């Protein structure tokens, strides 16, 4: 694997999940694979889980790791070509990415959307230019439109906690997974829900689960990320008999970056949990308690959020292992 930016970069998602679970069982089995290899992690935006889990994953594989907080410690980057750089930007991404590629065998990049111009964000100009000019394999640490390390960790979590008895799986019975929009006070990117939808749609195609998305009218995701997903505007109907509810806020794709008016009743709490099949509740974190998701769920037995965050390590380690095996 030379690029991990979406589910489309993965030939076999079941194999990648199996690889991650094997690494979870035996974290240091490939402790020499990354010897004398360097991972560079470049952050244009804040992070807790992605930063720490990806560093630890690389260390488990014997890699050296360097972290660059580009937004705070780097030169202001220019991405446009053909302009005279007589403004605030100091270094062009052409040189910056190429130089980082000189120091690193694999690079990771986090670059959020600006949420002002949909075409600009969905063209992934910054991420794609970084990939093009750095000249080494790249792992997305969350781009403008996707967060694939998170989505892989989510699929790992669902796979290892699948409540369907083994005998029933042979009959084609699969867990019901619902992506449920939640309220927020800020306009958030669509990267996590886009990516989750893309990975769950692929898992549904491969017979691993049944996938539904629930959001108020106006908050529909771009159709290209949701092939085969059932779409609902009624949270209570959507979560009926759900085995997993994946809670996440996102701003409008149609009215790009806006928080549209929405009806009451979109926050998951213990009353709503009664409608489900005793569902496990997931969230990528960070989460705003009692705005996006009720504390009684986060602190209760149905929450998978810490388990899910723990699996970010195995998600990153499986991807870095697949990349190291190709560049050895
Ligand atoms: N879920 C996630 O990516 O967390 P961070 O933004 O803290 O890395």
CSV table of C-alpha atoms and ligand atoms in Angstrom, one decimal:
chain,number,residue,atom,x,y,z
A,1,UNK,CA,0.0,0.0,0.0
A,2,UNK,CA,1.5,3.4,-1.1
A,3,UNK,CA,-1.5,5.6,-0.2
A,4,UNK,CA,-4.1,5.3,2.6
A,5,UNK,CA,-6.6,8.1,1.9
A,6,UNK,CA,-9.9,6.2,1.7
A,7,UNK,CA,-11.5,2.7,1.6
A,8,UNK,CA,-10.8,2.8,-2.2
A,9,UNK,CA,-7.1,2.3,-1.4
A,10,UNK,CA,-7.8,-1.0,0.3
A,11,UNK,CA,-8.1,-4.1,-1.8
A,12,UNK,CA,-9.5,-6.4,0.9
A,13,UNK,CA,-11.1,-4.7,4.0
A,14,UNK,CA,-11.6,-8.1,5.8
A,15,UNK,CA,-7.9,-8.9,5.4
A,16,UNK,CA,-7.0,-5.5,6.8
A,17,UNK,CA,-9.3,-5.9,9.8
A,18,UNK,CA,-7.8,-9.4,10.4
A,19,UNK,CA,-4.3,-8.0,10.2
A,20,UNK,CA,-5.2,-5.3,12.8
A,21,UNK,CA,-6.7,-7.9,15.2
A,22,UNK,CA,-3.6,-10.1,14.8
A,23,UNK,CA,-1.5,-7.1,15.7
A,24,UNK,CA,-3.8,-6.4,18.7
A,25,UNK,CA,-3.1,-10.0,19.9
A,26,UNK,CA,0.6,-9.7,19.3
A,27,UNK,CA,1.7,-6.0,19.2
A,28,UNK,CA,5.4,-6.6,18.8
A,29,UNK,CA,5.4,-9.5,16.3
A,30,UNK,CA,6.8,-7.1,13.6
A,31,UNK,CA,9.0,-5.1,15.9
A,32,UNK,CA,11.9,-5.1,13.4
A,33,UNK,CA,9.8,-4.3,10.3
A,34,UNK,CA,10.3,-0.6,10.6
A,35,UNK,CA,13.9,-0.6,11.8
A,36,UNK,CA,15.8,2.4,10.4
A,37,UNK,CA,12.6,3.7,8.8
A,38,UNK,CA,11.1,7.1,9.7
A,39,UNK,CA,7.5,8.2,10.0
A,40,UNK,CA,6.8,11.9,9.8
A,41,UNK,CA,3.4,13.1,11.1
A,42,UNK,CA,2.4,16.5,9.8
A,43,UNK,CA,-0.5,18.3,11.6
A,44,UNK,CA,-2.2,21.4,10.2
A,45,UNK,CA,-4.9,21.0,12.9
A,46,UNK,CA,-5.2,19.7,16.6
A,47,UNK,CA,-5.3,16.1,17.5
A,48,UNK,CA,-5.2,13.8,20.5
A,49,UNK,CA,-6.1,10.2,19.4
A,50,UNK,CA,-4.6,10.3,15.9
A,51,UNK,CA,-1.3,11.8,17.0
A,52,UNK,CA,-0.7,9.4,19.9
A,53,UNK,CA,-2.1,6.2,18.4
A,54,UNK,CA,-0.2,6.6,15.1
A,55,UNK,CA,3.1,7.4,17.0
A,56,UNK,CA,2.6,4.3,19.2
A,57,UNK,CA,1.8,2.2,16.2
A,58,UNK,CA,5.0,3.2,14.5
A,59,UNK,CA,7.0,2.6,17.6
A,60,UNK,CA,5.5,-0.9,17.9
A,61,UNK,CA,6.8,-1.6,14.4
A,62,UNK,CA,10.3,-0.3,15.3
A,63,UNK,CA,10.1,2.9,13.4
A,64,UNK,CA,11.5,6.3,14.3
A,65,UNK,CA,8.8,9.0,14.5
A,66,UNK,CA,8.9,12.8,14.0
A,67,UNK,CA,5.9,15.1,14.5
A,68,UNK,CA,5.6,18.5,12.9
A,69,UNK,CA,2.8,20.8,14.2
A,70,UNK,CA,2.9,22.7,10.9
A,71,UNK,CA,0.0,25.1,11.9
A,72,UNK,CA,2.0,26.3,14.9
A,73,UNK,CA,5.6,25.7,14.3
A,74,UNK,CA,6.0,25.6,10.5
A,75,UNK,CA,6.2,28.3,7.8
A,76,UNK,CA,2.9,29.5,6.4
A,77,UNK,CA,2.3,27.4,3.3
A,78,UNK,CA,1.2,28.4,-0.1
A,79,UNK,CA,-0.7,25.9,-2.2
A,80,UNK,CA,-1.6,27.9,-5.3
A,81,UNK,CA,0.5,27.6,-8.4
A,82,UNK,CA,1.4,30.5,-10.7
A,83,UNK,CA,1.2,33.3,-8.1
A,84,UNK,CA,3.7,35.8,-6.8
A,85,UNK,CA,4.2,35.0,-3.1
A,86,UNK,CA,4.2,38.6,-1.9
A,87,UNK,CA,1.5,38.0,0.8
A,88,UNK,CA,1.6,36.1,4.1
A,89,UNK,CA,2.7,32.7,2.8
A,90,UNK,CA,6.4,31.9,3.2
A,91,UNK,CA,7.0,28.5,1.6
A,92,UNK,CA,5.3,26.7,-1.2
A,93,UNK,CA,3.9,23.2,-0.6
A,94,UNK,CA,6.0,22.0,-3.6
A,95,UNK,CA,9.2,22.6,-1.6
A,96,UNK,CA,7.9,21.9,1.9
A,97,UNK,CA,6.4,18.4,1.0
A,98,UNK,CA,9.4,17.5,-1.1
A,99,UNK,CA,11.8,18.3,1.8
A,100,UNK,CA,9.7,16.3,4.3
A,101,UNK,CA,9.9,13.4,1.8
A,102,UNK,CA,13.7,13.6,2.0
A,103,UNK,CA,13.7,13.0,5.7
A,104,UNK,CA,10.9,10.4,6.0
A,105,UNK,CA,10.0,7.0,4.5
A,106,UNK,CA,6.3,7.4,5.2
A,107,UNK,CA,4.4,10.6,5.9
A,108,UNK,CA,1.0,11.2,7.6
A,109,UNK,CA,-1.0,14.4,7.0
A,110,UNK,CA,-3.9,16.0,8.8
A,111,UNK,CA,-5.6,18.9,7.0
A,112,UNK,CA,-9.2,19.9,7.8
A,113,UNK,CA,-11.5,21.6,5.4
A,114,UNK,CA,-12.1,25.4,5.6
A,115,UNK,CA,-15.9,24.8,5.1
A,116,UNK,CA,-16.2,27.9,2.9
A,117,UNK,CA,-16.0,26.6,-0.6
A,118,UNK,CA,-17.3,23.1,-1.2
A,119,UNK,CA,-15.6,22.5,-4.4
A,120,UNK,CA,-12.2,23.6,-3.0
A,121,UNK,CA,-12.6,21.3,0.0
A,122,UNK,CA,-13.9,18.3,-1.9
A,123,UNK,CA,-11.1,18.6,-4.5
A,124,UNK,CA,-8.7,17.8,-1.6
A,125,UNK,CA,-6.2,20.2,-3.2
A,126,UNK,CA,-3.9,20.5,-0.1
A,127,UNK,CA,-3.9,16.7,0.6
A,128,UNK,CA,-3.4,15.8,-3.1
A,129,UNK,CA,-0.6,18.3,-3.6
A,130,UNK,CA,1.2,17.0,-0.5
A,131,UNK,CA,1.0,13.4,-1.8
A,132,UNK,CA,2.2,14.5,-5.2
A,133,UNK,CA,5.2,16.5,-4.1
A,134,UNK,CA,6.5,14.5,-1.1
A,135,UNK,CA,7.4,11.4,-3.2
A,136,UNK,CA,6.9,8.8,-0.4
A,137,UNK,CA,3.9,6.8,0.8
A,138,UNK,CA,1.2,8.9,2.6
A,139,UNK,CA,-1.3,8.0,5.3
A,140,UNK,CA,-4.3,10.4,5.8
A,141,UNK,CA,-4.6,11.5,9.4
A,142,UNK,CA,-7.9,13.1,8.4
A,143,UNK,CA,-8.3,15.2,5.2
A,144,UNK,CA,-11.0,17.6,4.2
A,145,UNK,CA,-13.4,14.9,3.2
A,146,UNK,CA,-12.3,11.6,4.9
A,147,UNK,CA,-10.9,10.1,8.1
A,148,UNK,CA,-9.9,6.5,7.1
A,149,UNK,CA,-7.8,5.5,10.1
A,150,UNK,CA,-10.9,6.3,12.2
A,151,UNK,CA,-13.2,4.4,10.0
A,152,UNK,CA,-10.9,1.3,10.0
A,153,UNK,CA,-10.8,1.5,13.8
A,154,UNK,CA,-14.6,1.6,13.8
A,155,UNK,CA,-14.9,-1.5,11.5
A,156,UNK,CA,-12.4,-3.3,13.7
A,157,UNK,CA,-14.5,-2.4,16.8
A,158,UNK,CA,-17.8,-3.6,15.2
A,159,UNK,CA,-16.1,-6.8,13.9
A,160,UNK,CA,-14.7,-7.8,17.3
A,161,UNK,CA,-17.9,-6.9,19.3
A,162,UNK,CA,-20.4,-8.4,16.8
A,163,UNK,CA,-23.3,-9.6,18.9
A,164,UNK,CA,-24.7,-12.0,16.2
A,165,UNK,CA,-24.1,-15.6,17.3
A,166,UNK,CA,-21.6,-17.5,15.0
A,167,UNK,CA,-24.3,-20.0,14.0
A,168,UNK,CA,-26.6,-17.1,12.9
A,169,UNK,CA,-23.8,-15.4,10.9
A,170,UNK,CA,-23.7,-18.5,8.7
A,171,UNK,CA,-27.4,-17.9,7.9
A,172,UNK,CA,-26.5,-14.4,6.7
A,173,UNK,CA,-27.7,-12.6,9.8
A,174,UNK,CA,-25.6,-9.4,10.3
A,175,UNK,CA,-25.5,-6.6,12.8
A,176,UNK,CA,-27.6,-3.4,12.1
A,177,UNK,CA,-25.3,-0.3,12.2
A,178,UNK,CA,-26.8,3.2,12.2
A,179,UNK,CA,-24.9,6.4,11.6
A,180,UNK,CA,-27.0,9.0,13.6
A,181,UNK,CA,-26.6,12.7,13.2
A,182,UNK,CA,-26.3,14.6,16.5
A,183,UNK,CA,-26.6,18.3,17.4
A,184,UNK,CA,-23.6,20.7,17.8
A,185,UNK,CA,-23.1,24.4,18.3
A,186,UNK,CA,-20.3,24.6,15.6
A,187,UNK,CA,-20.3,23.7,11.9
A,188,UNK,CA,-18.2,20.5,11.8
A,189,UNK,CA,-16.7,18.8,8.7
A,190,UNK,CA,-18.3,15.9,6.9
A,191,UNK,CA,-15.0,13.9,7.0
A,192,UNK,CA,-15.8,11.4,9.7
A,193,UNK,CA,-19.4,10.6,8.6
A,194,UNK,CA,-18.4,10.6,4.9
A,195,UNK,CA,-15.6,8.1,5.7
A,196,UNK,CA,-17.7,6.0,8.1
A,197,UNK,CA,-20.4,5.8,5.4
A,198,UNK,CA,-18.0,4.8,2.7
A,199,UNK,CA,-16.4,2.0,4.9
A,200,UNK,CA,-19.8,0.8,6.2
A,201,UNK,CA,-21.3,0.8,2.6
A,202,UNK,CA,-18.3,-1.4,1.5
A,203,UNK,CA,-18.7,-3.7,4.5
A,204,UNK,CA,-22.4,-4.0,3.7
A,205,UNK,CA,-21.6,-4.9,0.1
A,206,UNK,CA,-19.3,-7.6,1.5
A,207,UNK,CA,-22.1,-9.0,3.7
A,208,UNK,CA,-20.5,-7.9,7.0
A,209,UNK,CA,-23.4,-5.7,8.3
A,210,UNK,CA,-26.6,-3.7,7.5
A,211,UNK,CA,-26.1,0.0,7.2
A,212,UNK,CA,-28.6,3.0,7.8
A,213,UNK,CA,-27.9,6.7,8.0
A,214,UNK,CA,-30.3,9.0,10.0
A,215,UNK,CA,-30.1,12.8,9.7
A,216,UNK,CA,-32.6,15.7,9.7
A,217,UNK,CA,-33.6,17.0,6.3
A,218,UNK,CA,-30.9,19.2,4.8
A,219,UNK,CA,-28.0,17.3,6.4
A,220,UNK,CA,-27.7,14.5,3.7
A,221,UNK,CA,-24.2,13.5,2.9
A,222,UNK,CA,-22.9,13.5,-0.7
A,223,UNK,CA,-24.4,10.5,-2.4
A,224,UNK,CA,-21.0,9.3,-3.7
A,225,UNK,CA,-20.1,8.4,0.0
A,226,UNK,CA,-23.3,6.4,0.7
A,227,UNK,CA,-23.8,3.8,-2.0
A,228,UNK,CA,-26.4,1.2,-0.8
A,229,UNK,CA,-27.0,2.9,2.6
A,230,UNK,CA,-30.7,3.2,3.8
A,231,UNK,CA,-31.4,6.9,4.4
A,232,UNK,CA,-33.9,8.1,7.0
A,233,UNK,CA,-35.0,11.5,8.4
A,234,UNK,CA,-36.5,9.8,11.5
A,235,UNK,CA,-34.0,8.9,14.2
A,236,UNK,CA,-36.5,6.8,16.2
A,237,UNK,CA,-37.4,4.7,13.2
A,238,UNK,CA,-33.8,4.4,12.0
A,239,UNK,CA,-32.5,3.1,15.3
A,240,UNK,CA,-35.2,0.5,15.9
A,241,UNK,CA,-33.5,-2.8,16.6
A,242,UNK,CA,-30.0,-1.3,15.9
A,243,UNK,CA,-27.0,-3.2,17.2
A,244,UNK,CA,-24.7,-0.2,16.9
A,245,UNK,CA,-25.5,3.5,16.9
A,246,UNK,CA,-22.6,5.7,15.6
A,247,UNK,CA,-23.2,9.2,16.9
A,248,UNK,CA,-21.7,12.1,15.0
A,249,UNK,CA,-22.5,15.7,14.1
A,250,UNK,CA,-21.8,17.2,10.7
A,251,UNK,CA,-22.7,20.4,9.0
A,252,UNK,CA,-24.8,20.6,5.8
A,253,UNK,CA,-23.2,19.4,2.5
A,254,UNK,CA,-26.0,21.0,0.5
A,255,UNK,CA,-26.0,24.4,2.2
A,256,UNK,CA,-22.3,23.9,2.6
A,257,UNK,CA,-20.8,24.3,6.1
A,258,UNK,CA,-24.1,25.7,7.6
A,259,UNK,CA,-26.0,24.5,10.6
A,260,UNK,CA,-29.6,24.4,9.4
A,261,UNK,CA,-32.6,24.5,11.7
A,262,UNK,CA,-33.4,20.9,13.0
A,263,UNK,CA,-36.2,19.5,15.1
A,264,UNK,CA,-35.7,18.4,18.8
A,265,UNK,CA,-35.0,14.8,19.7
A,266,UNK,CA,-31.7,14.1,17.9
A,267,UNK,CA,-29.5,13.5,20.9
A,268,UNK,CA,-29.0,9.8,21.9
A,269,UNK,CA,-29.9,9.1,25.5
A,270,UNK,CA,-31.1,6.1,27.5
A,271,UNK,CA,-34.8,6.6,26.4
A,272,UNK,CA,-33.7,6.3,22.8
A,273,UNK,CA,-31.5,3.4,23.6
A,274,UNK,CA,-34.7,1.5,24.6
A,275,UNK,CA,-35.7,1.5,20.9
A,276,UNK,CA,-32.6,-0.4,19.9
A,277,UNK,CA,-31.4,-3.9,20.2
A,278,UNK,CA,-29.5,-2.9,23.4
A,279,UNK,CA,-27.2,-1.1,20.9
A,280,UNK,CA,-23.6,-0.4,21.5
A,281,UNK,CA,-23.0,3.4,21.1
A,282,UNK,CA,-19.9,4.7,19.2
A,283,UNK,CA,-18.4,8.2,18.7
A,284,UNK,CA,-15.0,9.0,17.2
A,285,UNK,CA,-14.3,11.6,20.0
A,286,UNK,CA,-13.8,14.3,21.0
A,287,UNK,CA,-17.5,14.5,22.1
A,288,UNK,CA,-19.4,17.4,23.7
A,289,UNK,CA,-21.3,15.7,26.6
A,290,UNK,CA,-25.1,16.3,26.8
A,291,UNK,CA,-25.0,18.3,23.6
A,292,UNK,CA,-24.1,15.5,21.1
A,293,UNK,CA,-24.4,12.5,23.3
A,294,UNK,CA,-25.9,12.0,26.8
A,295,UNK,CA,-23.5,11.5,29.7
A,296,UNK,CA,-25.7,8.6,30.9
A,297,UNK,CA,-24.8,6.7,27.7
A,298,UNK,CA,-21.1,7.7,27.8
A,299,UNK,CA,-20.8,6.6,31.4
A,300,UNK,CA,-23.0,3.5,30.9
A,301,UNK,CA,-22.4,-0.1,29.8
A,302,UNK,CA,-23.5,0.5,26.2
A,303,UNK,CA,-20.7,3.0,25.4
A,304,UNK,CA,-17.9,1.7,23.1
A,305,UNK,CA,-16.1,5.0,22.8
A,306,UNK,CA,-13.0,4.2,24.8
A,307,UNK,CA,-12.7,0.7,23.2
A,308,UNK,CA,-13.1,2.4,19.8
A,309,UNK,CA,-10.4,5.0,20.5
A,310,UNK,CA,-8.1,2.1,21.7
A,311,UNK,CA,-8.5,0.5,18.4
A,312,UNK,CA,-7.1,3.5,16.6
A,313,UNK,CA,-3.7,2.0,17.5
A,314,UNK,CA,-4.3,-1.3,15.7
A,315,UNK,CA,-5.9,0.5,12.7
A,316,UNK,CA,-2.7,2.7,12.3
A,317,UNK,CA,-0.4,-0.3,13.0
A,318,UNK,CA,-2.1,-2.4,10.3
A,319,UNK,CA,-1.8,0.4,7.7
A,320,UNK,CA,1.8,1.2,8.5
A,321,UNK,CA,2.7,-2.5,8.4
A,322,UNK,CA,1.1,-2.9,4.9
A,323,UNK,CA,3.1,0.2,3.8
A,324,UNK,CA,6.4,-1.0,5.3
A,325,UNK,CA,6.0,-4.4,3.6
A,326,UNK,CA,6.0,-2.7,0.2
A,327,UNK,CA,8.9,-0.3,0.8
A,328,UNK,CA,11.3,-2.8,2.4
B,1,LIG,N1,-11.0,10.8,16.5
B,1,LIG,C1,-9.9,11.6,16.3
B,1,LIG,O1,-9.4,11.7,15.2
B,1,LIG,O2,-9.5,12.2,17.4
B,1,LIG,P1,-8.3,13.4,17.3
B,1,LIG,O3,-8.9,14.5,16.5
B,1,LIG,O4,-8.1,13.8,18.7
B,1,LIG,O5,-7.1,12.8,16.7
